[in-house]
Amino acid sequence: MPSLDKRVNSTLWSSFFQVSNTDRAMPPWPHWPLVYHCLTLVIVALQAACLDYYLVSFNYDPKHESASYWWITWIVADVLVLALMIATFFLSRKYLHPFEKRDRNAERRNGEATKCRRSRRGHLGILPHAWIVWLLYALVLVGKIISIFQTFGSGLVEKDVFGINLLEFTLGGTAAVFMLILSTRPKELATAAQRHYLRWMQHFVLLEIIDCAEFLTLLFTEVELGTEVTPLPEAMRRAILAFASINILAPTLALYRLSARHNRRPEKTIWRNFYLAQTVVGTIFGNLPYFVIRVILWHDHEFVTGLFAMKNLIMIVTDGRELSAYVRDLRKGRHTEDYSESGSSDEEEEDDMTAPKKEINTNEEGRETRSLKSPPDLRTEDEITVIQNL
């Protein structure tokens, strides 16, 4: 018979391995979605602080101090944006945490793992409420951009620290904010269709945001009209601001596709082709007017805009081919989803796996009888042992 010390040691070792198996299911550190949330808040705060400094310092007038202080109200809008981001990040983590926890606890004995069965509350997507965050952030950013270029933007010089280069760099941070928002989604919960859509957003939407930031730099340039050197004509300046503002707001459609309720069964809704809506908006209000304005400035005023003009031309041709193929399929009655429906069916299977299954049996007389088949037991071996001891 083993001694007491050996039995105690064996008990300690067994409890140690049980704890180790439990720790194996814990989330790895660092927890990347949380890191991306923090980085998003930091970049948004730095971008807002830099733009606020431009607005307050360059619009300050010692003769009208009371009117100059009105520019400080942009700080209130920035605080609202950051507060909304924190709230939506918290709600998204609260919504997605039960699914991630059940996925981590889906391990089985003998080292095998099965897919977690879960039911989604509210049927939200993998980026809950992200479109609301981007919409408010983009509205505040567009307001600041219009205020800057309608007041002092054309008078900035490259030699100053707070000049053209820093403002361009700050506006380019919009692409980083969008990329970080996409990175906050849990990779384990994304279906094949959602991953396909995310890859499209990372390539198409991100490139359009960078192009939009570069397009705004045309407002810093001056043209020769006769013997005078003046800024761009007012009509062209307003057109540049209008199209750039639309393209900053346009990613709201793409983010809504990943956060709306209909994302659970996209093939059963009228909003089944959000990527087409994004393509149409990006072409009509983005690449097409960008290309026309850049060619005009290139031809009439010898601007160096050939690289991005070629990018706009390539995207116009590519988007035109996609839209023509879509219209051709509609006429032939072969309207399909923008990507395979297998991705969305994965979620439906996960949602319906908790429900009892109907099993069809045949009795002796040859008649079919239906019986409910309960789902498999998902409890671990330790939980079953504890229940039996009770």
PDB file of C-alpha atoms in Angstrom, residues 61-291:
ATOM      1  CA  ASP A  61      -6.816  86.497 -33.502  1.00  0.00           C
ATOM      2  CA  PRO A  62      -5.658  88.766 -30.627  1.00  0.00           C
ATOM      3  CA  LYS A  63      -8.187  91.398 -31.649  1.00  0.00           C
ATOM      4  CA  HIS A  64     -11.088  88.945 -31.405  1.00  0.00           C
ATOM      5  CA  GLU A  65     -10.142  86.571 -28.610  1.00  0.00           C
ATOM      6  CA  SER A  66     -13.717  85.607 -27.816  1.00  0.00           C
ATOM      7  CA  ALA A  67     -14.316  84.500 -31.409  1.00  0.00           C
ATOM      8  CA  SER A  68     -11.020  82.607 -31.460  1.00  0.00           C
ATOM      9  CA  TYR A  69     -12.027  80.471 -28.491  1.00  0.00           C
ATOM     10  CA  TRP A  70     -14.906  78.985 -30.462  1.00  0.00           C
ATOM     11  CA  TRP A  71     -12.397  76.724 -32.201  1.00  0.00           C
ATOM     12  CA  ILE A  72     -11.758  74.994 -28.871  1.00  0.00           C
ATOM     13  CA  THR A  73     -15.229  73.436 -29.123  1.00  0.00           C
ATOM     14  CA  TRP A  74     -13.711  70.838 -31.455  1.00  0.00           C
ATOM     15  CA  ILE A  75     -12.176  69.311 -28.333  1.00  0.00           C
ATOM     16  CA  VAL A  76     -15.672  68.526 -27.063  1.00  0.00           C
ATOM     17  CA  ALA A  77     -16.393  66.635 -30.289  1.00  0.00           C
ATOM     18  CA  ASP A  78     -13.144  64.697 -29.891  1.00  0.00           C
ATOM     19  CA  VAL A  79     -14.075  63.714 -26.343  1.00  0.00           C
ATOM     20  CA  LEU A  80     -17.443  62.441 -27.590  1.00  0.00           C
ATOM     21  CA  VAL A  81     -15.729  60.369 -30.290  1.00  0.00           C
ATOM     22  CA  LEU A  82     -13.311  58.803 -27.799  1.00  0.00           C
ATOM     23  CA  ALA A  83     -16.120  58.120 -25.312  1.00  0.00           C
ATOM     24  CA  LEU A  84     -18.201  56.439 -28.019  1.00  0.00           C
ATOM     25  CA  MET A  85     -15.214  54.340 -29.086  1.00  0.00           C
ATOM     26  CA  ILE A  86     -14.604  53.156 -25.524  1.00  0.00           C
ATOM     27  CA  ALA A  87     -18.293  52.318 -25.065  1.00  0.00           C
ATOM     28  CA  THR A  88     -18.588  50.392 -28.341  1.00  0.00           C
ATOM     29  CA  PHE A  89     -15.324  48.533 -27.734  1.00  0.00           C
ATOM     30  CA  PHE A  90     -16.615  47.511 -24.307  1.00  0.00           C
ATOM     31  CA  LEU A  91     -19.980  46.401 -25.704  1.00  0.00           C
ATOM     32  CA  SER A  92     -18.328  44.428 -28.498  1.00  0.00           C
ATOM     33  CA  ARG A  93     -16.044  42.644 -26.033  1.00  0.00           C
ATOM     34  CA  LYS A  94     -19.030  41.915 -23.812  1.00  0.00           C
ATOM     35  CA  TYR A  95     -20.939  40.509 -26.775  1.00  0.00           C
ATOM     36  CA  LEU A  96     -18.095  38.391 -28.196  1.00  0.00           C
ATOM     37  CA  HIS A  97     -16.516  37.189 -24.938  1.00  0.00           C
ATOM     38  CA  PRO A  98     -18.967  34.284 -24.307  1.00  0.00           C
ATOM     39  CA  PHE A  99     -18.317  32.881 -27.784  1.00  0.00           C
ATOM     40  CA  GLU A 100     -14.539  33.124 -27.414  1.00  0.00           C
ATOM     41  CA  LYS A 101     -14.719  31.507 -23.975  1.00  0.00           C
ATOM     42  CA  ARG A 102     -16.779  28.596 -25.268  1.00  0.00           C
ATOM     43  CA  ASP A 103     -14.386  28.165 -28.178  1.00  0.00           C
ATOM     44  CA  ARG A 104     -11.460  27.915 -25.756  1.00  0.00           C
ATOM     45  CA  ASN A 105     -13.334  25.373 -23.628  1.00  0.00           C
ATOM     46  CA  ALA A 106     -14.224  23.212 -26.633  1.00  0.00           C
ATOM     47  CA  GLU A 107     -11.298  20.839 -26.068  1.00  0.00           C
ATOM     48  CA  ARG A 108     -12.096  17.161 -25.645  1.00  0.00           C
ATOM     49  CA  ARG A 109     -10.328  14.287 -24.020  1.00  0.00           C
ATOM     50  CA  ASN A 110      -7.468  12.617 -25.944  1.00  0.00           C
ATOM     51  CA  GLY A 111      -6.379  16.056 -27.170  1.00  0.00           C
ATOM     52  CA  GLU A 112      -9.170  16.329 -29.740  1.00  0.00           C
ATOM     53  CA  ALA A 113     -11.120  19.544 -30.279  1.00  0.00           C
ATOM     54  CA  THR A 114     -14.531  20.169 -31.755  1.00  0.00           C
ATOM     55  CA  LYS A 115     -16.211  23.295 -33.040  1.00  0.00           C
ATOM     56  CA  CYS A 116     -17.967  25.267 -30.376  1.00  0.00           C
ATOM     57  CA  ARG A 117     -21.736  25.291 -30.540  1.00  0.00           C
ATOM     58  CA  ARG A 118     -23.265  28.604 -29.656  1.00  0.00           C
ATOM     59  CA  SER A 119     -26.263  30.780 -30.312  1.00  0.00           C
ATOM     60  CA  ARG A 120     -25.735  34.460 -31.094  1.00  0.00           C
ATOM     61  CA  ARG A 121     -27.692  37.038 -29.167  1.00  0.00           C
ATOM     62  CA  GLY A 122     -29.149  39.589 -31.550  1.00  0.00           C
ATOM     63  CA  HIS A 123     -27.259  38.067 -34.497  1.00  0.00           C
ATOM     64  CA  LEU A 124     -24.711  40.875 -34.694  1.00  0.00           C
ATOM     65  CA  GLY A 125     -21.585  40.563 -36.810  1.00  0.00           C
ATOM     66  CA  ILE A 126     -17.932  40.165 -35.877  1.00  0.00           C
ATOM     67  CA  LEU A 127     -17.477  43.956 -35.576  1.00  0.00           C
ATOM     68  CA  PRO A 128     -20.498  45.039 -33.508  1.00  0.00           C
ATOM     69  CA  HIS A 129     -21.329  48.755 -33.761  1.00  0.00           C
ATOM     70  CA  ALA A 130     -18.076  49.520 -35.637  1.00  0.00           C
ATOM     71  CA  TRP A 131     -19.928  51.488 -38.301  1.00  0.00           C
ATOM     72  CA  ILE A 132     -21.309  53.883 -35.657  1.00  0.00           C
ATOM     73  CA  VAL A 133     -17.782  54.576 -34.407  1.00  0.00           C
ATOM     74  CA  TRP A 134     -16.463  55.238 -37.908  1.00  0.00           C
ATOM     75  CA  LEU A 135     -19.442  57.408 -38.865  1.00  0.00           C
ATOM     76  CA  LEU A 136     -19.026  59.785 -35.914  1.00  0.00           C
ATOM     77  CA  TYR A 137     -15.233  59.783 -36.253  1.00  0.00           C
ATOM     78  CA  ALA A 138     -15.474  60.539 -39.991  1.00  0.00           C
ATOM     79  CA  LEU A 139     -18.042  63.318 -39.502  1.00  0.00           C
ATOM     80  CA  VAL A 140     -15.799  65.103 -36.996  1.00  0.00           C
ATOM     81  CA  LEU A 141     -12.749  64.582 -39.219  1.00  0.00           C
ATOM     82  CA  VAL A 142     -14.551  65.920 -42.293  1.00  0.00           C
ATOM     83  CA  GLY A 143     -15.662  68.981 -40.335  1.00  0.00           C
ATOM     84  CA  LYS A 144     -12.081  69.697 -39.309  1.00  0.00           C
ATOM     85  CA  ILE A 145     -10.750  69.211 -42.840  1.00  0.00           C
ATOM     86  CA  ILE A 146     -13.309  71.609 -44.302  1.00  0.00           C
ATOM     87  CA  SER A 147     -12.583  74.171 -41.564  1.00  0.00           C
ATOM     88  CA  ILE A 148      -8.829  73.968 -42.160  1.00  0.00           C
ATOM     89  CA  PHE A 149      -8.934  74.371 -45.934  1.00  0.00           C
ATOM     90  CA  GLN A 150     -11.638  77.030 -45.877  1.00  0.00           C
ATOM     91  CA  THR A 151      -9.606  79.236 -43.514  1.00  0.00           C
ATOM     92  CA  PHE A 152      -5.818  78.854 -43.500  1.00  0.00           C
ATOM     93  CA  GLY A 153      -4.946  75.588 -45.281  1.00  0.00           C
ATOM     94  CA  SER A 154      -3.651  77.194 -48.467  1.00  0.00           C
ATOM     95  CA  GLY A 155      -1.283  79.425 -46.497  1.00  0.00           C
ATOM     96  CA  LEU A 156       0.709  76.621 -44.874  1.00  0.00           C
ATOM     97  CA  VAL A 157       4.360  76.215 -45.836  1.00  0.00           C
ATOM     98  CA  GLU A 158       6.586  73.159 -45.863  1.00  0.00           C
ATOM     99  CA  LYS A 159       9.382  74.661 -43.747  1.00  0.00           C
ATOM    100  CA  ASP A 160       7.313  75.042 -40.573  1.00  0.00           C
ATOM    101  CA  VAL A 161       7.051  72.215 -38.065  1.00  0.00           C
ATOM    102  CA  PHE A 162       3.273  72.543 -38.064  1.00  0.00           C
ATOM    103  CA  GLY A 163       3.139  72.912 -41.808  1.00  0.00           C
ATOM    104  CA  ILE A 164       2.101  70.936 -44.858  1.00  0.00           C
ATOM    105  CA  ASN A 165       4.070  67.747 -44.167  1.00  0.00           C
ATOM    106  CA  LEU A 166       2.784  67.254 -40.628  1.00  0.00           C
ATOM    107  CA  LEU A 167      -0.795  67.940 -41.722  1.00  0.00           C
ATOM    108  CA  GLU A 168      -0.499  65.382 -44.536  1.00  0.00           C
ATOM    109  CA  PHE A 169       0.961  62.847 -42.107  1.00  0.00           C
ATOM    110  CA  THR A 170      -1.851  63.495 -39.635  1.00  0.00           C
ATOM    111  CA  LEU A 171      -4.553  63.048 -42.265  1.00  0.00           C
ATOM    112  CA  GLY A 172      -2.872  59.836 -43.406  1.00  0.00           C
ATOM    113  CA  GLY A 173      -3.448  58.464 -39.910  1.00  0.00           C
ATOM    114  CA  THR A 174      -7.065  57.904 -40.951  1.00  0.00           C
ATOM    115  CA  ALA A 175      -5.942  54.788 -42.830  1.00  0.00           C
ATOM    116  CA  ALA A 176      -4.220  53.508 -39.679  1.00  0.00           C
ATOM    117  CA  VAL A 177      -7.417  54.015 -37.659  1.00  0.00           C
ATOM    118  CA  PHE A 178      -9.443  52.048 -40.206  1.00  0.00           C
ATOM    119  CA  MET A 179      -6.882  49.230 -40.264  1.00  0.00           C
ATOM    120  CA  LEU A 180      -6.855  48.973 -36.472  1.00  0.00           C
ATOM    121  CA  ILE A 181     -10.660  48.854 -36.332  1.00  0.00           C
ATOM    122  CA  LEU A 182     -10.571  45.911 -38.745  1.00  0.00           C
ATOM    123  CA  SER A 183      -7.908  44.212 -36.637  1.00  0.00           C
ATOM    124  CA  THR A 184     -10.054  44.288 -33.494  1.00  0.00           C
ATOM    125  CA  ARG A 185     -12.289  41.498 -34.775  1.00  0.00           C
ATOM    126  CA  PRO A 186     -11.727  37.983 -33.350  1.00  0.00           C
ATOM    127  CA  LYS A 187     -10.199  35.782 -36.039  1.00  0.00           C
ATOM    128  CA  GLU A 188     -11.674  32.593 -34.573  1.00  0.00           C
ATOM    129  CA  LEU A 189     -15.268  33.796 -34.975  1.00  0.00           C
ATOM    130  CA  ALA A 190     -14.972  34.956 -38.586  1.00  0.00           C
ATOM    131  CA  THR A 191     -16.542  32.738 -41.227  1.00  0.00           C
ATOM    132  CA  ALA A 192     -15.153  32.142 -44.703  1.00  0.00           C
ATOM    133  CA  ALA A 193     -17.429  34.800 -46.202  1.00  0.00           C
ATOM    134  CA  GLN A 194     -16.460  37.336 -43.549  1.00  0.00           C
ATOM    135  CA  ARG A 195     -12.739  36.651 -44.028  1.00  0.00           C
ATOM    136  CA  HIS A 196     -13.158  37.136 -47.775  1.00  0.00           C
ATOM    137  CA  TYR A 197     -14.938  40.438 -47.184  1.00  0.00           C
ATOM    138  CA  LEU A 198     -12.266  41.547 -44.691  1.00  0.00           C
ATOM    139  CA  ARG A 199      -9.503  40.889 -47.204  1.00  0.00           C
ATOM    140  CA  TRP A 200     -11.398  42.938 -49.780  1.00  0.00           C
ATOM    141  CA  MET A 201     -11.740  45.805 -47.295  1.00  0.00           C
ATOM    142  CA  GLN A 202      -8.051  45.677 -46.401  1.00  0.00           C
ATOM    143  CA  HIS A 203      -7.063  46.055 -50.044  1.00  0.00           C
ATOM    144  CA  PHE A 204      -9.789  48.198 -51.597  1.00  0.00           C
ATOM    145  CA  VAL A 205     -11.081  50.471 -48.836  1.00  0.00           C
ATOM    146  CA  LEU A 206      -7.671  51.081 -47.270  1.00  0.00           C
ATOM    147  CA  LEU A 207      -6.190  52.071 -50.628  1.00  0.00           C
ATOM    148  CA  GLU A 208      -9.079  54.468 -51.239  1.00  0.00           C
ATOM    149  CA  ILE A 209      -8.483  56.183 -47.881  1.00  0.00           C
ATOM    150  CA  ILE A 210      -4.797  56.673 -48.697  1.00  0.00           C
ATOM    151  CA  ASP A 211      -5.720  58.017 -52.138  1.00  0.00           C
ATOM    152  CA  CYS A 212      -8.193  60.404 -50.499  1.00  0.00           C
ATOM    153  CA  ALA A 213      -5.509  61.762 -48.141  1.00  0.00           C
ATOM    154  CA  GLU A 214      -3.171  62.330 -51.092  1.00  0.00           C
ATOM    155  CA  PHE A 215      -5.974  63.949 -53.089  1.00  0.00           C
ATOM    156  CA  LEU A 216      -6.399  66.579 -50.376  1.00  0.00           C
ATOM    157  CA  THR A 217      -2.779  67.658 -50.856  1.00  0.00           C
ATOM    158  CA  LEU A 218      -3.837  69.287 -54.141  1.00  0.00           C
ATOM    159  CA  LEU A 219      -5.367  72.055 -52.032  1.00  0.00           C
ATOM    160  CA  PHE A 220      -1.898  73.146 -50.906  1.00  0.00           C
ATOM    161  CA  THR A 221      -0.742  73.899 -54.435  1.00  0.00           C
ATOM    162  CA  GLU A 222      -0.961  77.131 -56.395  1.00  0.00           C
ATOM    163  CA  VAL A 223      -1.522  77.698 -60.103  1.00  0.00           C
ATOM    164  CA  GLU A 224      -0.539  80.411 -62.549  1.00  0.00           C
ATOM    165  CA  LEU A 225      -3.457  82.429 -63.877  1.00  0.00           C
ATOM    166  CA  GLY A 226      -1.984  84.912 -66.313  1.00  0.00           C
ATOM    167  CA  THR A 227       0.808  86.744 -64.520  1.00  0.00           C
ATOM    168  CA  GLU A 228      -0.368  85.901 -60.995  1.00  0.00           C
ATOM    169  CA  VAL A 229       0.190  82.827 -58.848  1.00  0.00           C
ATOM    170  CA  THR A 230      -2.999  82.027 -56.948  1.00  0.00           C
ATOM    171  CA  PRO A 231      -4.569  79.026 -55.200  1.00  0.00           C
ATOM    172  CA  LEU A 232      -6.823  76.686 -57.113  1.00  0.00           C
ATOM    173  CA  PRO A 233     -10.126  78.096 -58.382  1.00  0.00           C
ATOM    174  CA  GLU A 234     -12.834  78.090 -55.743  1.00  0.00           C
ATOM    175  CA  ALA A 235     -15.071  75.693 -57.697  1.00  0.00           C
ATOM    176  CA  MET A 236     -12.296  73.125 -57.982  1.00  0.00           C
ATOM    177  CA  ARG A 237     -11.399  73.507 -54.301  1.00  0.00           C
ATOM    178  CA  ARG A 238     -14.986  72.815 -53.285  1.00  0.00           C
ATOM    179  CA  ALA A 239     -15.153  69.818 -55.608  1.00  0.00           C
ATOM    180  CA  ILE A 240     -11.980  68.367 -54.079  1.00  0.00           C
ATOM    181  CA  LEU A 241     -13.320  68.863 -50.549  1.00  0.00           C
ATOM    182  CA  ALA A 242     -16.710  67.368 -51.445  1.00  0.00           C
ATOM    183  CA  PHE A 243     -15.369  64.207 -53.087  1.00  0.00           C
ATOM    184  CA  ALA A 244     -12.752  63.697 -50.372  1.00  0.00           C
ATOM    185  CA  SER A 245     -15.403  64.036 -47.662  1.00  0.00           C
ATOM    186  CA  ILE A 246     -17.647  61.460 -49.350  1.00  0.00           C
ATOM    187  CA  ASN A 247     -14.781  58.975 -49.577  1.00  0.00           C
ATOM    188  CA  ILE A 248     -13.920  59.418 -45.901  1.00  0.00           C
ATOM    189  CA  LEU A 249     -17.539  58.608 -45.003  1.00  0.00           C
ATOM    190  CA  ALA A 250     -17.868  55.758 -47.542  1.00  0.00           C
ATOM    191  CA  PRO A 251     -16.184  53.023 -45.402  1.00  0.00           C
ATOM    192  CA  THR A 252     -19.245  53.207 -43.144  1.00  0.00           C
ATOM    193  CA  LEU A 253     -21.015  50.947 -45.664  1.00  0.00           C
ATOM    194  CA  ALA A 254     -18.280  48.330 -45.493  1.00  0.00           C
ATOM    195  CA  LEU A 255     -18.175  48.350 -41.685  1.00  0.00           C
ATOM    196  CA  TYR A 256     -21.968  48.156 -41.495  1.00  0.00           C
ATOM    197  CA  ARG A 257     -21.785  44.967 -43.556  1.00  0.00           C
ATOM    198  CA  LEU A 258     -19.690  43.375 -40.776  1.00  0.00           C
ATOM    199  CA  SER A 259     -21.664  44.674 -37.810  1.00  0.00           C
ATOM    200  CA  ALA A 260     -25.330  44.674 -38.808  1.00  0.00           C
ATOM    201  CA  ARG A 261     -27.942  42.195 -37.703  1.00  0.00           C
ATOM    202  CA  HIS A 262     -28.497  40.835 -41.200  1.00  0.00           C
ATOM    203  CA  ASN A 263     -24.890  39.610 -41.315  1.00  0.00           C
ATOM    204  CA  ARG A 264     -26.060  36.270 -39.918  1.00  0.00           C
ATOM    205  CA  ARG A 265     -28.007  35.386 -43.070  1.00  0.00           C
ATOM    206  CA  PRO A 266     -26.880  37.839 -45.779  1.00  0.00           C
ATOM    207  CA  GLU A 267     -28.420  35.873 -48.628  1.00  0.00           C
ATOM    208  CA  LYS A 268     -31.938  36.471 -47.237  1.00  0.00           C
ATOM    209  CA  THR A 269     -31.784  40.270 -47.170  1.00  0.00           C
ATOM    210  CA  ILE A 270     -32.019  43.015 -49.755  1.00  0.00           C
ATOM    211  CA  TRP A 271     -28.604  44.297 -48.633  1.00  0.00           C
ATOM    212  CA  ARG A 272     -26.808  41.259 -50.019  1.00  0.00           C
ATOM    213  CA  ASN A 273     -24.312  43.217 -52.125  1.00  0.00           C
ATOM    214  CA  PHE A 274     -22.739  45.820 -49.904  1.00  0.00           C
ATOM    215  CA  TYR A 275     -19.449  45.440 -51.696  1.00  0.00           C
ATOM    216  CA  LEU A 276     -21.203  46.533 -54.904  1.00  0.00           C
ATOM    217  CA  ALA A 277     -22.566  49.616 -53.154  1.00  0.00           C
ATOM    218  CA  GLN A 278     -19.051  50.368 -51.913  1.00  0.00           C
ATOM    219  CA  THR A 279     -17.709  49.859 -55.444  1.00  0.00           C
ATOM    220  CA  VAL A 280     -20.287  52.184 -56.994  1.00  0.00           C
ATOM    221  CA  VAL A 281     -19.638  54.903 -54.408  1.00  0.00           C
ATOM    222  CA  GLY A 282     -15.875  54.500 -54.788  1.00  0.00           C
ATOM    223  CA  THR A 283     -16.116  54.797 -58.569  1.00  0.00           C
ATOM    224  CA  ILE A 284     -18.681  57.577 -59.033  1.00  0.00           C
ATOM    225  CA  PHE A 285     -17.539  59.757 -56.126  1.00  0.00           C
ATOM    226  CA  GLY A 286     -13.932  58.618 -55.903  1.00  0.00           C
ATOM    227  CA  ASN A 287     -11.790  57.287 -58.715  1.00  0.00           C
ATOM    228  CA  LEU A 288     -13.714  58.889 -61.588  1.00  0.00           C
ATOM    229  CA  PRO A 289     -13.705  62.514 -60.318  1.00  0.00           C
ATOM    230  CA  TYR A 290     -10.198  62.033 -58.891  1.00  0.00           C
ATOM    231  CA  PHE A 291      -8.962  60.997 -62.332  1.00  0.00           C
TER     232      PHE A 291
END
